[in-house]
PDB file of C-alpha atoms in Angstrom:
ATOM      1  CA  MET A 863      46.896 119.425  73.264  1.00 35.00           C
ATOM      2  CA  THR A 864      49.670 117.087  72.621  1.00 35.00           C
ATOM      3  CA  TRP A 865      53.051 119.244  73.060  1.00 37.00           C
ATOM      4  CA  TRP A 866      53.434 117.716  76.725  1.00 37.00           C
ATOM      5  CA  VAL A 867      53.220 114.280  76.067  1.00 37.00           C
ATOM      6  CA  THR A 868      56.401 112.451  75.447  1.00 40.00           C
ATOM      7  CA  HIS A 869      57.603 108.564  75.106  1.00 41.00           C
ATOM      8  CA  GLN A 870      59.837 106.389  77.407  1.00 47.00           C
ATOM      9  CA  LYS A 871      61.094 103.156  76.625  1.00 46.00           C
ATOM     10  CA  GLU A 872      60.338 100.627  79.468  1.00 49.00           C
ATOM     11  CA  PRO A 873      64.602  99.688  80.343  1.00 51.00           C
ATOM     12  CA  ALA A 874      63.925  96.201  79.504  1.00 51.00           C
ATOM     13  CA  GLY A 875      62.781  97.034  76.048  1.00 52.00           C
ATOM     14  CA  GLY A 876      59.091  96.681  75.977  1.00 53.00           C
ATOM     15  CA  THR A 877      56.843  99.060  74.498  1.00 53.00           C
ATOM     16  CA  PRO A 878      56.572 102.807  74.837  1.00 52.00           C
ATOM     17  CA  ARG A 879      54.384 104.145  77.326  1.00 54.00           C
ATOM     18  CA  VAL A 880      53.101 107.978  77.456  1.00 50.00           C
ATOM     19  CA  LEU A 881      54.550 110.299  80.017  1.00 51.00           C
ATOM     20  CA  GLY A 882      51.719 112.970  81.346  1.00 55.00           C
ATOM     21  CA  TYR A 883      53.123 116.881  82.066  1.00 53.00           C
ATOM     22  CA  TYR A 884      54.056 116.649  85.386  1.00 52.00           C
ATOM     23  CA  GLU A 885      55.931 113.259  84.906  1.00 63.00           C
ATOM     24  CA  CYS A 886      57.867 114.963  82.112  1.00 67.00           C
ATOM     25  CA  GLY A 887      58.486 117.744  84.826  1.00 68.00           C
ATOM     26  CA  GLU A 888      59.881 115.506  87.524  1.00 73.00           C
ATOM     27  CA  MET A 889      62.190 114.016  84.824  1.00 73.00           C
ATOM     28  CA  ALA A 890      63.779 117.024  83.528  1.00 77.00           C
ATOM     29  CA  LEU A 891      64.156 118.346  87.513  1.00 77.00           C
ATOM     30  CA  HIS A 892      65.759 115.106  87.764  1.00 75.00           C
ATOM     31  CA  LEU A 893      67.992 114.730  84.978  1.00 79.00           C
ATOM     32  CA  THR A 894      68.891 118.688  85.856  1.00 84.00           C
ATOM     33  CA  TRP A 895      70.283 117.780  89.330  1.00 88.00           C
ATOM     34  CA  VAL A 896      71.861 114.586  87.835  1.00 87.00           C
ATOM     35  CA  PHE A 897      73.659 116.700  85.499  1.00 89.00           C
ATOM     36  CA  VAL A 898      74.459 119.418  88.354  1.00 90.00           C
ATOM     37  CA  PHE A 899      75.995 116.780  90.324  1.00 91.00           C
ATOM     38  CA  GLY A 900      77.602 115.208  87.809  1.00 91.00           C
ATOM     39  CA  LEU A 901      79.287 118.827  86.897  1.00 93.00           C
ATOM     40  CA  LEU A 902      80.222 119.453  90.352  1.00 94.00           C
ATOM     41  CA  GLY A 903      81.904 115.932  90.603  1.00 92.00           C
ATOM     42  CA  ASN A 904      83.833 116.934  87.364  1.00 95.00           C
ATOM     43  CA  ILE A 905      85.370 120.060  88.983  1.00 95.00           C
ATOM     44  CA  ILE A 906      85.868 119.206  92.369  1.00 94.00           C
ATOM     45  CA  SER A 907      87.720 115.718  91.112  1.00 93.00           C
ATOM     46  CA  CYS A 908      89.768 117.992  88.693  1.00 93.00           C
ATOM     47  CA  LEU A 909      91.008 120.209  91.288  1.00 92.00           C
ATOM     48  CA  VAL A 910      92.055 117.099  93.360  1.00 89.00           C
ATOM     49  CA  CYS A 911      93.784 115.724  90.071  1.00 90.00           C
ATOM     50  CA  LEU A 912      95.805 118.930  89.978  1.00 90.00           C
ATOM     51  CA  ALA A 913      96.822 118.839  93.903  1.00 87.00           C
ATOM     52  CA  PRO A 914     100.187 117.165  93.466  1.00 87.00           C
ATOM     53  CA  LEU A 915     101.171 120.063  90.867  1.00 89.00           C
ATOM     54  CA  PRO A 916     103.250 121.942  93.797  1.00 86.00           C
ATOM     55  CA  THR A 917     104.765 117.985  94.253  1.00 84.00           C
ATOM     56  CA  PHE A 918     105.846 117.845  90.590  1.00 89.00           C
ATOM     57  CA  TYR A 919     107.160 121.494  90.563  1.00 88.00           C
ATOM     58  CA  GLN A 920     109.753 120.845  93.164  1.00 87.00           C
ATOM     59  CA  ILE A 921     110.755 117.599  91.626  1.00 88.00           C
ATOM     60  CA  CYS A 922     111.213 120.213  88.417  1.00 90.00           C
ATOM     61  CA  LYS A 923     113.027 122.440  90.703  1.00 89.00           C
ATOM     62  CA  LYS A 924     115.505 120.351  92.468  1.00 88.00           C
ATOM     63  CA  LYS A 925     115.704 118.046  89.365  1.00 88.00           C
ATOM     64  CA  THR A 926     115.348 114.688  91.279  1.00 87.00           C
ATOM     65  CA  SER A 927     112.089 112.913  92.367  1.00 82.00           C
ATOM     66  CA  GLU A 928     114.292 111.007  95.423  1.00 75.00           C
ATOM     67  CA  GLY A 929     111.661 111.207  98.140  1.00 72.00           C
ATOM     68  CA  PHE A 930     108.658 110.665  96.467  1.00 79.00           C
ATOM     69  CA  GLN A 931     106.679 107.774  94.995  1.00 84.00           C
ATOM     70  CA  SER A 932     105.139 106.597  91.720  1.00 88.00           C
ATOM     71  CA  ILE A 933     102.254 104.212  93.010  1.00 88.00           C
ATOM     72  CA  PRO A 934      99.588 106.381  93.388  1.00 86.00           C
ATOM     73  CA  TYR A 935     100.201 107.799  89.948  1.00 91.00           C
ATOM     74  CA  VAL A 936     100.495 104.147  88.533  1.00 92.00           C
ATOM     75  CA  ILE A 937      97.182 103.316  90.730  1.00 91.00           C
ATOM     76  CA  ALA A 938      95.316 106.911  89.665  1.00 91.00           C
ATOM     77  CA  LEU A 939      96.348 106.088  86.131  1.00 94.00           C
ATOM     78  CA  PHE A 940      94.553 102.732  86.240  1.00 95.00           C
ATOM     79  CA  SER A 941      91.744 103.940  87.724  1.00 93.00           C
ATOM     80  CA  ALA A 942      91.040 106.415  85.021  1.00 94.00           C
ATOM     81  CA  MET A 943      91.597 103.649  82.717  1.00 95.00           C
ATOM     82  CA  LEU A 944      88.888 101.191  84.341  1.00 95.00           C
ATOM     83  CA  TRP A 945      86.364 104.092  84.630  1.00 95.00           C
ATOM     84  CA  LEU A 946      86.627 105.214  81.161  1.00 95.00           C
ATOM     85  CA  PHE A 947      86.356 101.900  79.798  1.00 94.00           C
ATOM     86  CA  TYR A 948      83.223 101.535  81.973  1.00 95.00           C
ATOM     87  CA  ALA A 949      81.493 104.686  80.601  1.00 94.00           C
ATOM     88  CA  ILE A 950      82.393 103.481  76.785  1.00 93.00           C
ATOM     89  CA  PHE A 951      79.697 100.722  77.543  1.00 92.00           C
ATOM     90  CA  LYS A 952      77.205 102.454  79.705  1.00 91.00           C
ATOM     91  CA  ASP A 953      74.467 104.747  78.337  1.00 86.00           C
ATOM     92  CA  ASP A 954      74.486 108.236  78.638  1.00 86.00           C
ATOM     93  CA  ALA A 955      77.975 108.657  80.619  1.00 89.00           C
ATOM     94  CA  ILE A 956      79.489 111.417  79.245  1.00 92.00           C
ATOM     95  CA  LEU A 957      80.546 113.086  82.802  1.00 93.00           C
ATOM     96  CA  LEU A 958      82.257 109.717  83.763  1.00 94.00           C
ATOM     97  CA  ILE A 959      84.163 110.185  80.349  1.00 95.00           C
ATOM     98  CA  THR A 960      84.683 113.686  80.844  1.00 95.00           C
ATOM     99  CA  ILE A 961      86.343 113.600  84.038  1.00 95.00           C
ATOM    100  CA  ASN A 962      88.186 110.055  83.328  1.00 95.00           C
ATOM    101  CA  SER A 963      89.935 111.467  80.287  1.00 95.00           C
ATOM    102  CA  PHE A 964      91.017 114.391  82.086  1.00 96.00           C
ATOM    103  CA  THR A 965      92.777 112.199  84.697  1.00 94.00           C
ATOM    104  CA  PHE A 966      94.015 109.876  81.997  1.00 95.00           C
ATOM    105  CA  PHE A 967      96.285 112.162  80.350  1.00 96.00           C
ATOM    106  CA  ILE A 968      97.538 114.151  83.782  1.00 95.00           C
ATOM    107  CA  GLU A 969      98.144 111.345  85.274  1.00 94.00           C
ATOM    108  CA  ILE A 970     100.218 110.215  82.200  1.00 95.00           C
ATOM    109  CA  GLY A 971     101.713 113.803  82.756  1.00 95.00           C
ATOM    110  CA  TYR A 972     102.773 113.353  86.309  1.00 94.00           C
ATOM    111  CA  LEU A 973     104.453 110.094  85.410  1.00 94.00           C
ATOM    112  CA  VAL A 974     106.550 111.332  82.424  1.00 95.00           C
ATOM    113  CA  VAL A 975     107.790 114.214  84.510  1.00 93.00           C
ATOM    114  CA  TYR A 976     108.941 111.746  87.309  1.00 93.00           C
ATOM    115  CA  LEU A 977     110.398 109.201  85.092  1.00 93.00           C
ATOM    116  CA  PHE A 978     112.474 112.163  83.831  1.00 93.00           C
ATOM    117  CA  TYR A 979     113.908 112.937  87.102  1.00 92.00           C
ATOM    118  CA  ALA A 980     113.838 109.292  88.363  1.00 90.00           C
ATOM    119  CA  THR A 981     116.645 107.688  89.585  1.00 89.00           C
ATOM    120  CA  LYS A 982     117.394 104.045  87.836  1.00 90.00           C
ATOM    121  CA  LYS A 983     116.098 102.337  91.038  1.00 90.00           C
ATOM    122  CA  ASP A 984     112.577 104.168  90.794  1.00 90.00           C
ATOM    123  CA  LYS A 985     112.551 104.035  87.241  1.00 92.00           C
ATOM    124  CA  ILE A 986     112.404 100.162  87.335  1.00 93.00           C
ATOM    125  CA  LEU A 987     110.312 100.043  89.822  1.00 93.00           C
ATOM    126  CA  THR A 988     107.920 102.534  88.169  1.00 93.00           C
ATOM    127  CA  PHE A 989     107.908 100.504  84.772  1.00 94.00           C
ATOM    128  CA  LYS A 990     107.375  97.525  86.780  1.00 95.00           C
ATOM    129  CA  LEU A 991     103.997  98.963  88.362  1.00 93.00           C
ATOM    130  CA  LEU A 992     103.193  99.941  84.811  1.00 95.00           C
ATOM    131  CA  LEU A 993     103.586  96.893  83.059  1.00 95.00           C
ATOM    132  CA  LEU A 994     101.581  95.198  85.935  1.00 94.00           C
ATOM    133  CA  PHE A 995      98.835  97.389  86.137  1.00 93.00           C
ATOM    134  CA  ASN A 996      97.919  99.298  83.403  1.00 93.00           C
ATOM    135  CA  VAL A 997      99.298  96.770  80.791  1.00 95.00           C
ATOM    136  CA  PHE A 998      99.052  92.902  81.733  1.00 96.00           C
ATOM    137  CA  GLY A 999      95.894  93.924  84.116  1.00 94.00           C
ATOM    138  CA  PHE A1000      93.694  96.072  81.904  1.00 94.00           C
ATOM    139  CA  GLY A1001      94.696  94.119  79.273  1.00 94.00           C
ATOM    140  CA  LEU A1002      93.367  91.020  80.891  1.00 95.00           C
ATOM    141  CA  ILE A1003      90.439  92.915  81.868  1.00 94.00           C
ATOM    142  CA  CYS A1004      89.938  93.842  78.245  1.00 94.00           C
ATOM    143  CA  VAL A1005      90.702  90.313  76.743  1.00 94.00           C
ATOM    144  CA  VAL A1006      87.726  89.206  79.182  1.00 93.00           C
ATOM    145  CA  THR A1007      85.368  91.835  78.729  1.00 92.00           C
ATOM    146  CA  LEU A1008      85.523  91.997  74.854  1.00 91.00           C
ATOM    147  CA  PHE A1009      85.026  88.411  74.380  1.00 91.00           C
ATOM    148  CA  LEU A1010      83.512  86.768  77.558  1.00 88.00           C
ATOM    149  CA  THR A1011      80.594  89.110  77.833  1.00 86.00           C
ATOM    150  CA  GLN A1012      78.087  91.367  75.926  1.00 87.00           C
ATOM    151  CA  GLY A1013      75.323  93.795  76.467  1.00 87.00           C
ATOM    152  CA  GLN A1014      74.341  94.477  79.886  1.00 89.00           C
ATOM    153  CA  LYS A1015      76.511  91.573  81.202  1.00 91.00           C
ATOM    154  CA  ARG A1016      79.545  93.260  79.949  1.00 92.00           C
ATOM    155  CA  VAL A1017      78.573  96.768  81.635  1.00 92.00           C
ATOM    156  CA  HIS A1018      77.702  94.701  84.979  1.00 93.00           C
ATOM    157  CA  PHE A1019      81.109  92.872  84.984  1.00 93.00           C
ATOM    158  CA  LEU A1020      82.800  96.322  84.039  1.00 93.00           C
ATOM    159  CA  GLY A1021      81.019  97.838  87.135  1.00 93.00           C
ATOM    160  CA  TRP A1022      81.791  95.280  89.582  1.00 94.00           C
ATOM    161  CA  ILE A1023      85.507  95.831  88.765  1.00 94.00           C
ATOM    162  CA  CYS A1024      85.427  99.704  88.901  1.00 93.00           C
ATOM    163  CA  MET A1025      83.739  99.189  92.379  1.00 92.00           C
ATOM    164  CA  ILE A1026      85.763  96.553  94.029  1.00 91.00           C
ATOM    165  CA  PHE A1027      89.029  98.514  92.689  1.00 91.00           C
ATOM    166  CA  SER A1028      87.438 101.743  94.089  1.00 88.00           C
ATOM    167  CA  LEU A1029      86.805 100.189  97.506  1.00 85.00           C
ATOM    168  CA  CYS A1030      90.625  99.434  97.678  1.00 82.00           C
ATOM    169  CA  VAL A1031      91.689 102.890  96.681  1.00 81.00           C
ATOM    170  CA  PHE A1032      89.191 104.189  99.335  1.00 76.00           C
ATOM    171  CA  VAL A1033      90.684 101.940 102.013  1.00 73.00           C
ATOM    172  CA  ALA A1034      94.090 102.947 101.651  1.00 68.00           C
ATOM    173  CA  PRO A1035      93.826 105.938 103.689  1.00 67.00           C
ATOM    174  CA  LEU A1036      93.548 103.876 106.399  1.00 71.00           C
ATOM    175  CA  PHE A1037      97.313 103.294 106.861  1.00 72.00           C
ATOM    176  CA  ILE A1038      97.667 107.249 107.059  1.00 75.00           C
ATOM    177  CA  VAL A1039      94.917 107.324 109.487  1.00 79.00           C
ATOM    178  CA  GLY A1040      96.919 104.624 111.253  1.00 78.00           C
ATOM    179  CA  LYS A1041      99.977 106.733 111.568  1.00 78.00           C
ATOM    180  CA  VAL A1042      98.120 109.945 112.729  1.00 80.00           C
ATOM    181  CA  ILE A1043      96.865 108.440 115.460  1.00 83.00           C
ATOM    182  CA  LYS A1044      99.937 106.875 116.233  1.00 84.00           C
ATOM    183  CA  THR A1045     102.167 110.081 115.942  1.00 82.00           C
ATOM    184  CA  LYS A1046      99.574 112.061 117.032  1.00 83.00           C
ATOM    185  CA  SER A1047     100.460 114.429 114.037  1.00 80.00           C
ATOM    186  CA  VAL A1048      98.775 115.620 110.855  1.00 76.00           C
ATOM    187  CA  GLU A1049     101.726 116.575 108.464  1.00 71.00           C
ATOM    188  CA  PHE A1050     100.837 113.767 106.206  1.00 66.00           C
ATOM    189  CA  MET A1051      97.464 114.565 105.689  1.00 74.00           C
ATOM    190  CA  PRO A1052      96.608 117.497 104.555  1.00 75.00           C
ATOM    191  CA  PHE A1053      93.298 119.217 105.541  1.00 80.00           C
ATOM    192  CA  SER A1054      92.340 121.120 101.902  1.00 81.00           C
ATOM    193  CA  LEU A1055      93.328 117.565 100.712  1.00 80.00           C
ATOM    194  CA  SER A1056      90.873 115.117 102.710  1.00 82.00           C
ATOM    195  CA  PHE A1057      88.209 118.014 102.142  1.00 87.00           C
ATOM    196  CA  PHE A1058      88.042 118.136  98.729  1.00 87.00           C
ATOM    197  CA  LEU A1059      88.393 114.445  98.496  1.00 87.00           C
ATOM    198  CA  THR A1060      85.278 114.348 100.631  1.00 90.00           C
ATOM    199  CA  LEU A1061      83.370 116.717  98.781  1.00 92.00           C
ATOM    200  CA  SER A1062      83.964 114.794  95.464  1.00 91.00           C
ATOM    201  CA  ALA A1063      82.589 111.884  97.539  1.00 91.00           C
ATOM    202  CA  VAL A1064      79.165 113.439  98.242  1.00 93.00           C
ATOM    203  CA  MET A1065      79.074 114.901  94.301  1.00 94.00           C
ATOM    204  CA  TRP A1066      79.863 111.382  92.903  1.00 93.00           C
ATOM    205  CA  PHE A1067      77.611 109.690  95.255  1.00 94.00           C
ATOM    206  CA  PHE A1068      74.592 111.714  94.414  1.00 94.00           C
ATOM    207  CA  TYR A1069      74.938 111.626  90.748  1.00 94.00           C
ATOM    208  CA  GLY A1070      75.121 107.671  90.807  1.00 92.00           C
ATOM    209  CA  TYR A1071      72.328 107.773  92.953  1.00 93.00           C
ATOM    210  CA  LEU A1072      69.936 109.707  90.973  1.00 91.00           C
ATOM    211  CA  LYS A1073      71.689 107.970  87.803  1.00 90.00           C
ATOM    212  CA  LYS A1074      70.687 104.412  89.990  1.00 90.00           C
ATOM    213  CA  ASP A1075      74.416 103.383  89.314  1.00 91.00           C
ATOM    214  CA  GLN A1076      75.272 101.285  92.144  1.00 91.00           C
ATOM    215  CA  PHE A1077      78.869 101.117  90.806  1.00 92.00           C
ATOM    216  CA  VAL A1078      79.409 104.957  91.228  1.00 93.00           C
ATOM    217  CA  ALA A1079      77.235 105.264  94.406  1.00 93.00           C
ATOM    218  CA  VAL A1080      78.155 102.774  96.777  1.00 92.00           C
ATOM    219  CA  PRO A1081      82.206 103.069  96.495  1.00 91.00           C
ATOM    220  CA  ASN A1082      81.643 106.602  97.055  1.00 92.00           C
ATOM    221  CA  ILE A1083      79.873 105.775 100.581  1.00 92.00           C
ATOM    222  CA  LEU A1084      82.985 104.552 101.849  1.00 87.00           C
ATOM    223  CA  GLY A1085      84.638 107.784 100.567  1.00 86.00           C
ATOM    224  CA  LEU A1086      82.590 109.846 101.999  1.00 89.00           C
ATOM    225  CA  LEU A1087      82.903 107.834 105.732  1.00 89.00           C
ATOM    226  CA  PHE A1088      86.917 108.107 105.146  1.00 85.00           C
ATOM    227  CA  GLY A1089      86.956 111.964 104.080  1.00 86.00           C
ATOM    228  CA  ILE A1090      84.600 112.600 107.522  1.00 89.00           C
ATOM    229  CA  LEU A1091      86.851 110.650 109.987  1.00 88.00           C
ATOM    230  CA  GLN A1092      90.261 112.239 108.483  1.00 86.00           C
ATOM    231  CA  MET A1093      88.775 115.591 108.727  1.00 87.00           C
ATOM    232  CA  VAL A1094      87.673 114.422 112.561  1.00 88.00           C
ATOM    233  CA  LEU A1095      91.177 113.574 113.208  1.00 86.00           C
ATOM    234  CA  TYR A1096      92.946 116.489 111.461  1.00 85.00           C
ATOM    235  CA  MET A1097      90.775 118.294 114.190  1.00 88.00           C
ATOM    236  CA  ILE A1098      91.720 116.401 117.016  1.00 87.00           C
ATOM    237  CA  TYR A1099      95.768 116.336 116.174  1.00 85.00           C
ATOM    238  CA  ARG A1100      95.967 119.716 114.745  1.00 81.00           C
ATOM    239  CA  ASN A1101      97.633 121.426 117.729  1.00 76.00           C
ATOM    240  CA  PRO A1102      99.713 118.659 118.815  1.00 61.00           C
ATOM    241  CA  LYS A1103     101.312 118.750 122.284  1.00 59.00           C
ATOM    242  CA  LYS A1104     105.335 119.132 121.946  1.00 53.00           C
ATOM    243  CA  VAL A1105     106.667 116.577 124.310  1.00 49.00           C
ATOM    244  CA  VAL A1106     110.494 116.526 125.139  1.00 47.00           C
ATOM    245  CA  VAL A1107     112.144 113.200 125.028  1.00 49.00           C
ATOM    246  CA  VAL A1108     115.466 113.373 126.828  1.00 50.00           C
ATOM    247  CA  ASP A1109     117.765 110.253 126.229  1.00 53.00           C
ATOM    248  CA  PRO A1110     118.126 107.739 128.858  1.00 54.00           C
ATOM    249  CA  LYS A1111     121.956 107.786 128.872  1.00 54.00           C
ATOM    250  CA  LEU A1112     121.715 111.487 129.424  1.00 49.00           C
ATOM    251  CA  GLN A1113     119.578 111.395 131.577  1.00 53.00           C
ATOM    252  CA  LEU A1114     121.594 108.858 133.894  1.00 50.00           C
ATOM    253  CA  GLU A1115     124.790 111.170 133.106  1.00 50.00           C
ATOM    254  CA  ILE A1116     122.932 114.213 134.669  1.00 44.00           C
ATOM    255  CA  SER A1117     121.445 112.274 137.878  1.00 48.00           C
ATOM    256  CA  GLU A1118     125.374 111.113 138.584  1.00 48.00           C
ATOM    257  CA  HIS A1119     126.430 114.891 138.220  1.00 48.00           C
ATOM    258  CA  VAL A1120     123.578 115.449 140.670  1.00 44.00           C
ATOM    259  CA  VAL A1121     124.561 113.041 143.427  1.00 43.00           C
ATOM    260  CA  ASP A1122     128.489 113.947 142.788  1.00 46.00           C
ATOM    261  CA  LEU A1123     127.837 117.402 143.248  1.00 38.00           C
ATOM    262  CA  GLY A1124     126.094 116.392 146.940  1.00 43.00           C
ATOM    263  CA  LYS A1125     128.516 114.348 147.990  1.00 46.00           C
ATOM    264  CA  LEU A1126     131.487 117.117 147.043  1.00 43.00           C
ATOM    265  CA  GLY A1127     129.012 119.921 148.705  1.00 47.00           C
ATOM    266  CA  ALA A1128     129.477 117.694 151.534  1.00 46.00           C
ATOM    267  CA  THR A1129     132.984 117.294 151.885  1.00 47.00           C
ATOM    268  CA  ILE A1130     133.556 120.694 150.996  1.00 43.00           C
ATOM    269  CA  CYS A1131     131.517 122.019 154.084  1.00 45.00           C
ATOM    270  CA  SER A1132     133.315 119.649 156.469  1.00 46.00           C
ATOM    271  CA  GLU A1133     136.914 121.345 155.294  1.00 46.00           C
ATOM    272  CA  ILE A1134     135.637 125.005 156.026  1.00 42.00           C
ATOM    273  CA  THR A1135     136.846 126.934 158.481  1.00 45.00           C
ATOM    274  CA  VAL A1136     134.492 129.850 158.821  1.00 44.00           C
ATOM    275  CA  LEU A1137     136.562 133.287 159.943  1.00 43.00           C
ATOM    276  CA  ILE A1138     135.213 136.099 160.776  1.00 44.00           C
ATOM    277  CA  PRO A1139     137.246 139.628 161.060  1.00 49.00           C
ATOM    278  CA  LYS A1140     137.779 140.106 164.766  1.00 49.00           C
ATOM    279  CA  LEU A1141     140.705 141.980 166.683  1.00 49.00           C
ATOM    280  CA  ASN A1142     142.617 139.832 168.800  1.00 51.00           C
ATOM    281  CA  ASP A1143     144.683 140.486 172.150  1.00 52.00           C
ATOM    282  CA  SER A1144     147.274 142.314 170.031  1.00 51.00           C
ATOM    283  CA  GLY A1145     144.727 144.553 168.167  1.00 50.00           C
ATOM    284  CA  ASN A1146     145.280 143.100 164.525  1.00 52.00           C
ATOM    285  CA  GLY A1147     144.510 139.766 163.155  1.00 49.00           C
ATOM    286  CA  VAL A1148     141.457 137.331 162.868  1.00 47.00           C
ATOM    287  CA  ILE A1149     140.207 134.111 164.858  1.00 48.00           C
ATOM    288  CA  GLU A1150     137.873 131.416 164.560  1.00 49.00           C
ATOM    289  CA  ASP A1151     133.994 131.898 165.711  1.00 52.00           C
ATOM    290  CA  GLN A1152     133.188 128.909 167.047  1.00 54.00           C
ATOM    291  CA  ASN A1153     129.620 129.706 167.081  1.00 54.00           C
ATOM    292  CA  ALA A1154     129.781 130.155 163.367  1.00 51.00           C
ATOM    293  CA  LYS A1155     131.946 126.804 162.721  1.00 52.00           C
ATOM    294  CA  GLY A1156     129.102 124.762 164.772  1.00 56.00           C
ATOM    295  CA  GLN A1157     126.180 126.353 162.306  1.00 55.00           C
ATOM    296  CA  THR A1158     128.458 124.907 159.356  1.00 52.00           C
ATOM    297  CA  MET A1159     128.819 121.505 161.468  1.00 58.00           C
ATOM    298  CA  GLU A1160     125.004 121.455 161.351  1.00 58.00           C
ATOM    299  CA  ILE A1161     124.429 121.834 157.599  1.00 51.00           C
ATOM    300  CA  MET A1162     127.187 119.726 156.899  1.00 53.00           C
ATOM    301  CA  LYS A1163     125.198 116.901 158.868  1.00 55.00           C
ATOM    302  CA  ALA A1164     122.021 117.635 157.325  1.00 52.00           C
ATOM    303  CA  MET A1165     123.878 117.461 153.869  1.00 51.00           C
ATOM    304  CA  ASP A1166     125.208 114.561 154.320  1.00 53.00           C
ATOM    305  CA  VAL A1167     121.747 112.887 155.309  1.00 45.00           C
ATOM    306  CA  THR A1168     120.381 113.964 152.353  1.00 45.00           C
ATOM    307  CA  SER A1169     123.080 112.698 150.158  1.00 47.00           C
ATOM    308  CA  LYS A1170     122.284 109.185 151.933  1.00 48.00           C
ATOM    309  CA  LEU A1171     118.432 109.666 151.315  1.00 49.00           C
TER     310      LEU A1171
END
């Protein structure tokens, strides 16, 4: 019964050892879960990459990119280039290659459209960013990696660079979180995007964990925590209370008018002579009602006291 016996080479390049039937079954299940999480990570990450399509539809429709920035797309392109370079030297990393290849081409498409409709100022800024990150930055990493490292050291060197850069990218949403807390509004933090980013972090964390790839797993722990934080903040501030803010100058003018009306009311009351229809001795005309006049004077005094208070 040799059909269930297989060999596995030791990681350090040692002698092969024989694996039993149950060990083969566990390994097959393990590889299946690795593939499942990697595939789900690819699908969800593709959806995240396609999220800016409505934005670029508006850019094409209005024929202007004014109001939008190119920094997120330059950074996303740089990240895809780093992970693609890492996956080339990493054993059995086809799922990393597929998603980062897709991201690489889609981000290039976004940048081409952006540059086509951008103003001269935005074009210059975008070209400067591309030269800084995607030409000089990536070129320096390639030179150092290819000429100063080899074998597993090369993989570890690229892995550390990718992990540090990914951690920096995951920290970036803190600015949005701070803005949400300050403004008590989730206008700039869509729930759908936060949800899919969190889901993507979960898939890639389990993929890295099962593959024993710390460079993939560790950054996604931070991504998962920040994703949960964003969704909690969304639930808290999704229905902001509308507060009417009154201009101080307008409020002062209103208060002055109220005081003036109070003084005006007292003045008017002091000039009022209350007349009621009443026949005089000759049988016609009106005469002054002294009782009503007294009541009017009392009201005038009360208003005068109130205006002084």
